Amino acid sequence: MIERIARPDEVRRWPGSIPVSHRYTPGVAGQAFLETLRDRGVILGSRCDRCRYTYVPARLFCERCFAELAADVEVGPAGVLRSFAIGFVGVEGEPLESPLTLGLVQLDGADACLLHLVLDHSDEPLEIGRRVEVVVKPAGERTGSILDIEGFRPVEG
Amino acid sequence: MGAGMTRFMRRAQETGKELAWEASRAALESCELTLDAVDAVCLTSAPDAFDGVHMKGEYLSDGAGAFGRPFIRTYVGGGSGVFTAIQGWYTVASGMADVVLVVAEEKMSSTQPHPQAAFLTIFDNVLERPLGPNLLWIFALEMNRYMSAYGLDKRDIAAVAVKNKRNAADHPAALLGRSDITVEDVLASETLAWPVQRLDVSPVSDGAVALVLASEEAAERITDRPVWIQGVGWNLDTAYWTNRDLVFPEYVRNAARAAYAMAGVTEPRKQIHIAEPYDPFDYKELHHLEGLMLFDPGTAPEAARDGVLNRDGDLPSCPSGGLLGVGNPIAAAGLMKVAELFWQLRGEAGARQVPGSPERGVAQAWGDLMQVGTVVVLGNEGGPPTTATRLPDSPTPPASTPGHPLTEAEFRGATGAVEDAVDARYAWDAGVAISRFLGGLREGRILGRECRGCERVLVPPRMFCERCFRGTDAWVEVEPTGVVQTFSICHVSWDMKPLETPEIPAVIAIDGSSGGFLHVLGEVDPQEVRVGMAVEAVWKPVAERTGSILDIAYFRPVRGGAP
């Protein structure tokens, strides 16, 4: 049924792309979260009293019961490392000059975990359950971005 | 049971999931339910490329109320919004769920430089994209075919844009309502791809719509005034769009037949009181009214001209204001049509209310590569005999219309906004049939495949016949000549920039075949081009041919051929 391709040189591949880029604005809750991070250097979450759950970053609604939420809970700056991973290669598979450590951290007062880098842990092995704290850039360098947080740093306690 | 929607906006401050939640919450509140009552969630949203969010259904799921529930996202292009209502219907009808939340969301404003970019790959990557098409081509080619076949007057088609933008002036969620617009305004607007002008087209938008569907038993508990889904249907035509006669939407008629049969509608023109046909372009509403068998082919434009389709006319069509007036956040726009029927049949449409207590309506959408039709019939009668006392027709409070539009400056200056480009590149294989076809073009020959099952010669060729679903039988060489089936004169590029020299895309029906393909015309004054004109391929010099659709430089009129 399917013919053999007698002249393989006739099989052509057509290079192409979908020529789109995107601009994402952070939304109602995202904007409150980022502006507070920029202006005050603190992390805002949203509390749903009915579901007894505090989301981080802040959200406009509770996905469990659909209640409207406000960005009204300050969480952290310290918390507990719930998991971590160490990346040795980049997105194209290239080796990284220095490995990156990613951490999932449950900040004090939050139920949800926040994802960011783990900093300054090279002198001791990391362990799940370790106390860490948020390191925020100096006020003058913050722009209203998740990168206004430099990462998490282990602390005593 | 209930319906809710956000405003339709050029750029919403809300994220996609925030929009979905606003609409979903409004729908639940309209029937005094909470999320606890929802057994399953059906979601739709158009291509992931709009948002650059892969697995967008999963991304939107929390805003649609899917946490901890059976959840599915479906997508059939522009037909998605109405299809999701169908999917909600069969999720209930199958016994899977008693109460289903149906959600449609679209956020097109993220796409740069223009949402059209996300549509480019709906064209065949090997045979069509090298020609530099843009989405307007398809609509312009179909519109011209429709106008030429019936000798239609553009004024009558423009009357649809006028009607819908005027209707939308009464819609609290509308983006482009205009109570003072006239046919002259439409005819004087910028020509994008002749015959399509700026005001013939619906606007790209952000927005969301949600419905609550319930089984007969659950409905009795929830409301005394249910609106019933009486019939559903959907249908697909061939994806080889240049192989179809674009003059009539056969797939819409097929879908409507199925929906009418289920609803017991035998005389649609008498038994349907209100219509919400899909109107991304003004001519599409007319095309679809004909596909829905509400008008004979070619006669809907005169109905538009004579006011038959007005809100107080004999067959009100798009009383919501439609996509042309309310806006076109693609998937959400389709579901908005079903929501409008719900409000109209309940007598809750406020200033948009169609007089005379309509009892049955039809909503329809269309999409994919212009070949899917989705149809839902809603009515006041249905379900088990009701013993509940029907409430008097006192309208419930008007639906709230949440959503915060951003200006262009606010959009560009928003705190925390992130620019991103999906860095994905592709290599598309031509495949078995098209490789051979391209090899033929390099030799200056047009090749087709013969199907002895349906006695067609297929151009472009394929190794299987999609009608007979059998392998095709033999290669045949056809003539490098053909007839212009339809054409457009396009003045803008895919990212909506003006072109210095207009292009003339055309569908060429190739002589000796049952099909044809998309190409461009040359060596001709655009004003001289006619549907039915005999044309011939102009080949590039042999040394410049590479085995590409561009080995044909263009088609030109046959000298001394039929005008």
XYZ file of C-alpha atoms in Angstrom:
720
model
C 0.000 0.000 0.000
C 2.685 2.468 0.993
C 5.216 2.792 -1.781
C 8.888 2.438 -1.156
C 10.680 5.713 -1.458
C 12.743 5.096 -4.544
C 14.547 8.425 -4.447
C 15.363 9.317 -0.882
C 16.784 12.659 -2.007
C 13.220 13.660 -2.770
C 12.241 13.354 0.854
C 12.600 16.839 2.167
C 12.353 18.235 5.630
C 10.932 21.690 6.027
C 12.445 23.676 8.835
C 10.143 26.075 10.602
C 8.906 27.518 13.821
C 5.791 29.058 15.304
C 6.849 32.720 15.357
C 5.259 33.720 18.629
C 6.535 35.227 21.802
C 4.526 36.074 24.871
C 4.106 38.798 27.411
C 2.682 37.658 30.724
C 1.259 40.105 33.200
C 1.034 38.657 36.699
C -2.721 38.974 37.255
C -4.619 40.326 40.217
C -3.078 38.240 43.003
C 0.307 37.995 41.299
C 0.563 41.748 41.082
C -0.183 42.183 44.804
C 2.422 39.532 45.606
C 5.153 41.054 43.430
C 4.501 44.670 44.381
C 4.723 43.810 48.086
C 7.893 41.826 47.499
C 9.375 44.825 45.693
C 8.214 47.486 48.138
C 8.571 45.691 51.469
C 10.725 42.666 50.774
C 8.190 40.273 52.304
C 6.356 37.213 51.005
C 2.564 37.384 50.840
C 0.261 34.416 50.923
C -3.520 34.001 50.921
C -5.422 32.275 53.689
C -8.617 30.297 53.183
C -10.135 29.960 56.649
C -12.751 27.517 55.498
C -10.222 25.090 54.025
C -7.594 25.950 56.645
C -4.985 26.355 53.980
C -2.532 29.171 53.269
C -1.404 29.496 49.675
C 1.958 30.950 48.657
C 2.334 32.978 46.471
C -0.912 34.842 47.070
C -3.961 33.794 45.053
C -7.233 35.419 44.056
C -9.325 32.353 44.902
C -9.247 29.099 46.820
C -9.114 26.199 44.394
C -10.627 23.921 47.023
C -13.848 25.847 47.777
C -13.775 28.740 45.253
C -13.830 31.443 47.979
C -12.374 34.795 47.019
C -9.057 35.354 48.788
C -6.943 38.397 49.533
C -3.160 38.707 49.564
C -3.236 39.274 53.298
C -0.896 36.864 55.083
C 2.774 37.548 55.584
C 4.668 34.261 55.645
C 8.304 33.429 56.442
C 10.919 34.704 56.170
C 12.096 31.395 57.657
C 10.744 27.984 56.849
C 11.469 24.294 56.378
C 13.145 22.686 53.377
C 10.659 20.023 52.245
C 12.663 18.799 49.270
C 15.619 19.762 47.138
C 17.433 18.746 43.975
C 20.827 19.607 42.553
C 21.099 20.347 38.831
C 24.402 19.697 37.065
C 23.239 20.274 33.468
C 21.379 23.092 31.723
C 18.266 22.880 29.504
C 20.296 21.835 26.462
C 22.141 19.191 28.462
C 25.308 21.273 28.798
C 27.290 20.931 32.030
C 26.895 23.844 34.451
C 29.998 25.558 35.799
C 28.583 25.425 39.281
C 25.633 23.189 40.155
C 22.284 24.804 41.012
C 20.305 23.669 44.021
C 16.531 24.008 43.882
C 14.508 23.901 47.043
C 10.829 23.479 47.902
C 10.334 25.426 51.094
C 7.309 25.595 53.371
C 7.625 29.064 54.845
C 6.460 29.579 58.414
C 2.732 30.274 58.374
C 2.171 28.669 54.956
C 0.796 25.331 53.842
C 1.990 25.527 50.245
C 5.670 25.337 49.332
C 7.599 27.981 47.410
C 10.155 26.987 44.772
C 13.478 28.840 44.605
C 17.246 28.337 44.669
C 19.078 27.208 47.773
C 22.174 29.345 48.411
C 25.340 29.021 50.481
C 25.164 25.397 51.520
C 28.409 24.127 50.048
C 30.134 23.744 53.395
C 27.573 21.269 54.719
C 25.312 18.632 53.149
C 21.662 19.651 52.849
C 18.969 17.630 54.536
C 15.228 17.669 54.146
C 13.775 19.293 57.240
C 16.593 21.859 57.442
C 15.595 25.354 58.571
C 16.177 27.977 55.853
C 15.281 31.619 55.340
C 14.486 33.812 52.390
C 17.244 36.070 51.094
C 15.804 39.146 49.419
C 17.759 41.596 47.262
C 18.414 45.080 48.647
C 15.454 47.436 48.275
C 17.045 49.501 45.525
C 17.600 46.449 43.316
C 14.102 44.991 43.526
C 11.889 45.314 40.449
C 8.774 43.301 41.281
C 9.970 39.907 40.072
C 10.321 36.459 41.621
C 14.058 37.150 41.199
C 13.768 39.870 43.855
C 14.223 36.783 46.030
C 17.793 35.572 45.664
C 16.988 32.235 47.234
C 16.908 30.342 50.515
C 19.858 30.158 52.900
C 20.288 27.605 55.691
C 19.951 29.036 59.186
C 20.481 27.637 62.658
C 17.446 26.329 64.466
C -28.965 25.633 35.679
C -26.732 28.655 35.679
C -24.407 30.764 33.567
C -21.749 33.375 34.166
C -19.147 35.267 32.237
C -16.438 37.866 32.572
C -16.253 40.975 30.474
C -14.648 40.359 27.121
C -11.572 42.618 27.056
C -8.724 43.424 24.708
C -6.297 42.827 27.587
C -7.393 41.547 30.973
C -5.500 42.193 34.157
C -6.594 38.739 35.329
C -4.537 35.689 34.475
C -6.241 32.920 32.527
C -7.027 30.949 35.645
C -8.335 34.072 37.401
C -10.667 34.686 34.447
C -11.835 31.066 34.561
C -12.572 31.367 38.253
C -14.517 34.621 37.879
C -16.794 33.073 35.252
C -17.140 29.764 37.101
C -18.007 31.472 40.364
C -20.597 33.665 38.643
C -22.214 30.600 37.052
C -22.398 28.734 40.363
C -23.729 31.773 42.205
C -26.410 32.289 39.574
C -27.977 28.979 40.622
C -27.003 29.269 44.282
C -24.586 26.361 44.206
C -21.133 26.035 45.677
C -18.215 24.118 44.250
C -19.056 21.165 46.534
C -22.050 20.407 44.331
C -19.946 19.928 41.204
C -19.247 16.310 40.218
C -17.085 16.880 37.133
C -15.548 19.685 35.103
C -15.330 20.111 31.325
C -13.003 22.829 30.080
C -12.027 24.254 26.739
C -9.402 26.725 25.643
C -7.864 27.297 22.211
C -4.311 26.451 21.141
C -1.575 26.251 23.741
C 0.443 28.505 21.431
C -1.741 31.500 22.336
C -0.504 31.373 25.897
C 2.787 29.611 25.342
C 1.583 27.341 28.129
C 1.913 23.685 27.289
C -0.914 21.596 28.789
C -3.009 24.715 29.224
C -5.944 22.642 30.451
C -3.928 21.561 33.453
C -2.814 25.179 33.995
C -6.433 26.399 33.981
C -7.856 23.511 35.962
C -7.914 25.150 39.400
C -9.731 28.204 38.081
C -12.304 25.886 36.530
C -12.981 24.131 39.828
C -11.289 20.882 38.854
C -9.412 20.320 42.118
C -10.079 16.737 43.183
C -12.605 16.084 40.409
C -12.868 14.273 37.097
C -11.638 16.832 34.573
C -11.100 16.966 30.848
C -10.165 19.647 28.362
C -11.302 19.356 24.787
C -10.475 21.488 21.819
C -11.939 21.716 18.305
C -10.710 25.161 17.300
C -13.374 27.836 17.062
C -16.005 25.157 17.551
C -14.714 24.488 21.059
C -17.041 26.668 23.104
C -20.212 25.016 21.851
C -18.499 21.628 21.847
C -17.725 21.918 25.552
C -21.417 22.333 26.264
C -21.944 19.141 24.241
C -19.279 17.427 26.264
C -20.874 18.583 29.487
C -24.146 17.185 28.175
C -22.749 13.714 27.540
C -20.878 13.711 30.812
C -24.298 14.074 32.452
C -26.205 11.915 29.956
C -23.757 9.040 30.390
C -24.548 8.939 34.096
C -20.984 9.893 34.942
C -22.011 13.034 36.816
C -25.131 14.770 38.074
C -23.754 18.299 38.086
C -21.090 19.452 35.634
C -19.299 22.765 35.487
C -18.547 23.706 31.863
C -15.862 26.360 31.448
C -14.380 28.113 28.429
C -11.418 30.479 28.789
C -9.259 32.386 26.368
C -6.462 34.852 26.913
C -5.152 36.015 23.553
C -3.403 39.173 24.704
C -0.254 37.357 25.786
C 0.606 36.423 22.210
C 3.148 38.672 20.516
C 3.419 40.200 18.009
C -0.145 39.179 17.097
C -2.306 36.172 17.944
C -2.435 35.359 14.230
C 1.076 33.967 14.601
C -0.319 31.067 16.570
C -2.549 30.199 13.619
C 0.152 29.983 10.974
C 0.739 26.284 11.478
C -2.882 25.416 10.774
C -1.789 25.833 7.169
C -0.003 22.869 5.641
C 3.620 23.366 6.578
C 4.979 22.068 3.275
C 2.412 23.098 0.671
C 0.885 26.285 2.083
C 3.175 28.023 4.545
C 5.914 28.687 1.950
C 3.329 30.917 0.223
C 3.281 33.216 3.249
C -0.399 32.832 4.158
C -2.189 34.527 7.005
C -5.419 33.537 8.667
C -7.419 36.230 6.900
C -6.769 34.470 3.599
C -9.030 31.581 4.515
C -11.913 33.814 5.488
C -11.474 36.132 2.533
C -11.355 33.173 0.137
C -14.479 31.634 1.627
C -16.308 34.971 1.726
C -15.522 35.699 -1.915
C -16.641 32.223 -2.938
C -19.904 32.706 -1.055
C -20.488 36.173 -2.526
C -19.587 35.109 -6.061
C -21.730 31.989 -6.061
C -24.891 33.887 -5.176
C -24.074 37.334 -6.546
C -24.315 38.836 -3.066
C -24.073 42.511 -2.219
C -21.417 43.387 0.347
C -23.877 45.859 1.876
C -26.201 43.042 2.898
C -23.339 41.221 4.582
C -22.184 44.382 6.345
C -25.682 44.637 7.840
C -24.714 41.725 10.091
C -21.759 43.625 11.568
C -24.034 46.597 12.153
C -26.743 44.505 13.821
C -24.326 42.698 16.109
C -22.371 45.755 17.222
C -25.675 47.513 17.931
C -26.971 44.496 19.868
C -23.740 44.410 21.857
C -24.279 47.981 23.001
C -26.823 46.429 25.399
C -24.414 43.782 26.704
C -22.560 44.637 29.928
C -19.674 42.331 28.974
C -19.188 43.649 25.441
C -15.936 44.940 24.008
C -17.190 46.530 20.783
C -20.785 47.547 21.286
C -21.747 50.561 19.172
C -25.299 51.754 18.951
C -24.636 54.316 16.204
C -22.719 52.207 13.675
C -23.960 52.104 10.077
C -23.383 50.007 6.982
C -21.415 52.935 5.571
C -18.987 52.693 8.512
C -18.343 49.030 7.721
C -17.920 49.647 3.997
C -15.551 52.543 4.671
C -13.315 50.588 7.066
C -9.818 49.521 6.050
C -9.594 46.648 3.562
C -7.512 43.871 5.092
C -7.901 41.020 2.638
C -10.547 41.861 0.096
C -13.468 41.319 0.499
C -12.753 41.350 4.245
C -12.622 44.809 5.828
C -11.727 45.768 9.383
C -15.298 46.002 10.666
C -16.240 42.667 9.104
C -13.961 41.018 11.671
C -14.433 40.274 15.365
C -11.759 41.487 17.802
C -9.171 39.355 19.584
C -10.080 39.297 23.253
C -9.556 37.898 26.736
C -12.466 36.426 28.655
C -14.193 33.407 30.150
C -17.685 31.900 30.300
C -19.101 29.083 32.430
C -22.309 27.054 32.583
C -23.712 24.670 35.155
C -25.376 21.567 33.688
C -27.331 19.028 35.697
C -29.204 15.768 35.273
C -33.000 15.805 35.339
C -33.055 14.618 38.947
C -30.484 17.138 40.118
C -32.198 19.902 38.167
C -35.394 19.393 40.141
C -33.477 20.025 43.348
C -31.605 23.041 42.027
C -34.130 25.168 40.158
C -37.741 25.573 39.202
C -36.782 27.107 35.904
C -34.337 24.835 34.113
C -33.479 25.321 30.479
C -33.082 22.002 28.703
C -30.486 20.841 26.235
C -32.824 19.284 23.699
C -30.314 18.236 21.078
C -26.630 18.189 20.255
C -24.652 17.481 17.108
C -21.214 17.902 15.678
C -19.654 16.997 12.381
C -16.423 17.251 10.442
C -15.637 17.849 6.781
C -12.356 17.023 5.038
C -9.239 18.732 6.342
C -8.180 19.278 2.709
C -9.914 22.617 2.675
C -8.893 23.437 -0.890
C -10.717 20.289 -1.997
C -14.093 21.523 -0.785
C -16.510 23.956 -2.314
C -16.415 26.691 0.292
C -19.801 28.033 -0.729
C -21.822 25.950 1.726
C -20.953 24.599 5.203
C -22.061 21.017 4.743
C -20.577 20.064 8.117
C -22.843 22.592 9.890
C -25.884 21.125 8.163
C -24.821 17.625 9.204
C -24.342 18.744 12.798
C -27.670 20.593 12.778
C -29.492 17.561 11.387
C -28.212 15.468 14.282
C -29.144 18.084 16.873
C -32.586 18.728 15.363
C -33.333 15.001 15.170
C -32.556 14.632 18.870
C -34.639 17.702 19.690
C -37.598 16.621 17.556
C -37.212 19.673 15.333
C -38.568 18.909 11.893
C -39.172 22.431 10.612
C -36.287 24.514 11.931
C -37.525 27.776 10.451
C -40.751 27.472 12.461
C -39.550 25.665 15.544
C -36.377 27.658 16.251
C -37.223 31.064 17.703
C -33.794 32.459 18.299
C -30.350 31.719 16.864
C -26.789 32.302 17.998
C -24.768 31.250 14.933
C -21.001 31.677 14.992
C -19.976 35.102 13.686
C -16.202 35.672 13.791
C -16.776 37.471 10.467
C -20.085 38.958 9.384
C -20.523 36.678 6.370
C -19.972 33.634 8.620
C -23.202 34.318 10.508
C -25.123 34.187 7.219
C -23.215 31.156 5.978
C -24.042 29.366 9.205
C -27.714 30.376 9.269
C -27.925 28.637 5.901
C -26.033 25.600 7.227
C -28.476 25.501 10.142
C -31.278 25.281 7.555
C -32.879 28.457 8.875
C -32.534 30.040 5.425
C -32.116 28.615 1.946
C -28.577 28.818 0.583
C -27.798 32.339 -0.575
C -30.848 33.966 1.030
C -29.626 34.875 4.524
C -28.027 38.165 3.360
C -31.355 39.575 2.215
C -32.831 38.590 5.577
C -30.065 40.595 7.263
C -30.791 43.535 4.992
C -34.517 43.410 5.693
C -34.179 43.266 9.481
C -35.418 39.680 9.835
C -32.382 38.921 12.014
C -32.814 41.909 14.307
C -33.680 41.396 17.943
C -37.287 42.267 17.176
C -37.245 40.535 13.799
C -38.847 37.286 12.745
C -35.727 35.249 13.544
C -33.488 37.099 16.006
C -29.887 36.143 15.313
C -27.014 36.919 17.672
C -29.140 38.987 20.066
C -26.101 38.878 22.380
C -24.113 40.960 19.935
C -22.103 37.924 18.929
C -18.392 37.752 18.431
C -18.496 40.875 16.277
C -19.868 42.940 19.131
C -19.213 41.207 22.437
C -15.766 39.990 21.418
C -13.972 36.863 20.309
C -11.957 35.147 23.013
C -12.168 32.062 20.848
C -13.331 29.190 23.024
C -15.161 31.485 25.443
C -17.029 33.173 22.583
C -18.675 29.903 21.563
C -19.866 29.133 25.062
C -21.111 32.715 25.408
C -23.624 31.831 22.680
C -25.015 28.947 24.698
C -25.124 31.172 27.795
C -27.032 33.807 25.814
C -29.699 31.272 24.863
C -29.956 30.283 28.531
C -30.544 33.896 29.558
C -32.918 34.568 26.656
C -35.027 31.465 27.285
C -35.258 32.320 30.987
C -36.277 35.888 30.168
C -33.178 37.186 31.957
C -31.403 38.918 29.099
C -32.333 42.393 30.302
C -31.962 45.040 27.623
C -31.043 42.303 25.146
C -34.233 40.344 25.752
C -35.876 39.112 22.579
C -39.592 39.903 22.700
C -42.277 37.238 22.548
C -40.975 34.706 25.100
C -38.838 32.529 22.816
C -39.079 28.852 23.723
C -36.339 27.243 21.659
C -32.978 28.401 20.369
C -29.961 27.054 18.530
C -26.316 27.903 19.198
C -23.590 26.949 16.748
C -19.866 27.305 16.399
C -17.351 26.402 13.771
C -13.670 25.854 13.717
C -10.668 23.626 13.232
C -9.485 24.293 9.684
C -12.925 25.675 8.846
C -14.476 22.248 8.741
C -16.052 21.432 12.104
C -19.601 22.334 13.037
C -20.906 22.137 16.612
C -24.606 22.656 17.357
C -26.712 22.744 20.531
C -30.502 23.179 20.711
C -31.854 24.605 23.958
C -35.487 24.876 24.964
C -37.857 25.546 27.805
C -39.494 22.151 27.460
C -37.823 18.885 28.329
C -36.929 16.556 31.115
C -39.433 14.701 33.259
C -42.945 16.045 33.816
C -42.428 18.744 36.381
C -44.555 19.035 39.455
C -42.750 22.065 40.783
C -44.527 25.352 40.525
C -42.880 27.436 37.892
C -41.705 30.742 39.167
C -43.118 33.869 37.570
C -40.905 35.415 34.941
C -39.222 37.850 37.270
C -35.704 38.304 36.023
C -32.985 37.369 38.472
C -30.414 40.095 39.048
C -28.358 40.743 35.940
C -25.277 38.597 35.655
C -22.276 40.255 37.203
C -19.512 40.885 34.715
C -16.182 40.717 36.486
C -12.880 41.502 34.819
C -10.454 44.401 34.725
C -9.335 45.654 31.311
C -5.787 46.927 30.953
C -4.867 49.723 28.572
C -1.966 49.134 26.194
C 0.205 51.333 28.464
C -0.810 49.402 31.577
C -0.162 46.151 29.759
C 3.303 47.288 28.647
C 4.151 48.764 32.027
C 2.709 46.110 34.360
C 4.822 45.297 37.394
C 6.323 41.857 37.173
C 5.416 41.257 33.535
C 7.597 38.652 31.858
C 8.555 38.335 28.193
C 9.174 34.885 26.854
C 9.508 33.049 23.584
C 9.062 29.304 23.349
C 12.351 28.362 21.741
C 11.041 25.422 19.747
C 11.995 24.723 16.159
C 10.572 22.022 13.970
C 11.505 19.970 10.950
C 8.408 18.853 9.091
C 8.613 15.800 6.865
C 6.875 16.065 3.544
C 5.753 12.449 3.804
C 5.306 9.813 1.127
C 2.741 11.413 -1.184
C 3.878 15.003 -0.926
C 7.555 14.123 -1.449
C 6.609 12.598 -4.791
C 4.373 15.579 -5.586
C 7.243 17.979 -4.872
C 9.572 15.868 -7.007
C 7.032 16.296 -9.804
C 6.966 20.047 -9.365
C 10.745 20.118 -9.766
C 10.213 18.441 -13.136
C 7.479 20.871 -14.069
C 4.664 18.378 -13.594
C 1.639 18.327 -11.301
C 0.935 14.849 -9.966
C -2.209 13.490 -8.376
C -3.295 10.183 -6.894
C -6.214 8.288 -8.333
C -8.764 6.724 -5.991
C -10.751 4.089 -7.867
C -13.147 3.822 -4.923
C -14.731 7.237 -5.401
C -13.277 7.860 -8.873
C -11.498 11.000 -7.830
C -8.043 12.258 -8.746
C -6.693 13.715 -5.532
C -4.649 16.923 -5.675
C -2.730 17.429 -3.432
C -2.089 13.686 -3.614
C -2.367 11.377 -0.628
C -1.604 7.713 -0.163
C -5.058 7.091 1.281
C -8.499 8.426 0.407
C -10.138 10.056 3.408
C -13.615 9.322 2.060
C -13.181 5.661 1.144
C -10.522 5.053 3.806
C -8.547 2.831 1.466
C -5.164 3.137 -0.165
C -5.201 5.177 -3.346
C -4.387 3.348 -6.541
C -2.073 5.124 -8.979
C -0.110 8.233 -9.779
C -1.485 10.407 -12.565
C -0.144 13.539 -14.130
C -2.721 16.306 -14.400
C -2.612 19.570 -16.321
C -0.633 22.540 -15.011
C -3.770 24.581 -15.582
C -6.919 25.223 -13.643
C -9.698 27.555 -12.676
C -9.782 30.184 -9.943
C -12.268 28.779 -7.453
C -11.943 31.808 -5.212
C -9.401 34.546 -4.500
C -8.620 37.439 -2.221
C -6.611 40.630 -2.519
C -4.649 40.799 0.691
C -3.185 44.032 2.008
C -1.710 42.868 5.318
C 0.916 40.403 6.473
C 0.394 37.674 9.060
C 1.322 40.101 11.848
C -1.114 42.673 10.478
C 1.485 44.963 8.929
C 0.502 46.702 5.680
C 1.934 45.178 2.492
C 3.474 47.454 -0.130
C 2.124 45.322 -2.938
C -1.092 43.417 -2.298
C -0.959 39.660 -2.714
C -3.609 37.668 -4.570
C -4.023 34.286 -2.884
C -6.338 31.928 -4.711
C -7.642 28.407 -4.528
C -6.936 26.866 -7.938
C -9.109 23.936 -9.003
C -6.642 21.904 -11.074
C -7.874 20.646 -14.450
C -8.229 16.889 -14.652
C -8.453 16.494 -10.881
C -11.150 16.595 -8.215
C -9.148 18.991 -6.130
C -6.757 21.846 -6.136
C -4.541 23.862 -3.901
C -3.697 27.249 -2.541
C -1.347 29.470 -4.529
C -0.973 33.086 -5.587
C -1.820 34.840 -8.837
C 0.585 36.993 -10.857
C 0.795 38.870 -14.186
C -2.702 40.172 -13.594
C -4.332 43.376 -12.443
C -6.084 42.525 -9.144
C -9.208 44.251 -10.430
C -9.341 41.862 -13.409
C -9.374 38.646 -11.390
C -12.635 36.726 -11.437
C -13.885 33.510 -9.900
C -13.944 30.980 -12.740
C -10.970 32.519 -14.549
C -8.766 29.991 -16.385
C -5.157 30.094 -15.162
C -1.891 28.292 -15.806
C 1.175 27.592 -13.717
C 4.212 29.770 -14.314
C 7.232 27.658 -13.471
C 10.492 28.894 -12.104
C 13.499 28.239 -14.331
C 14.606 24.604 -13.991
C 17.856 25.540 -12.273
C 16.012 27.427 -9.561
C 13.558 24.678 -8.694
C 14.127 22.911 -5.414
C 11.170 20.559 -5.071
C 8.879 23.073 -3.407
C 5.404 24.481 -3.874
C 7.312 27.641 -4.836
C 8.676 25.856 -7.950
C 5.425 27.220 -9.336
C 6.181 30.935 -9.155
C 2.485 31.757 -9.445
C -0.550 31.148 -11.633
C -1.486 33.599 -14.370
C -4.531 33.960 -16.608
C -4.453 31.735 -19.689
C -3.969 34.062 -22.602
C -7.090 34.009 -24.719
C -8.723 31.810 -22.087
C -12.156 32.269 -20.631
C -12.471 35.588 -18.753
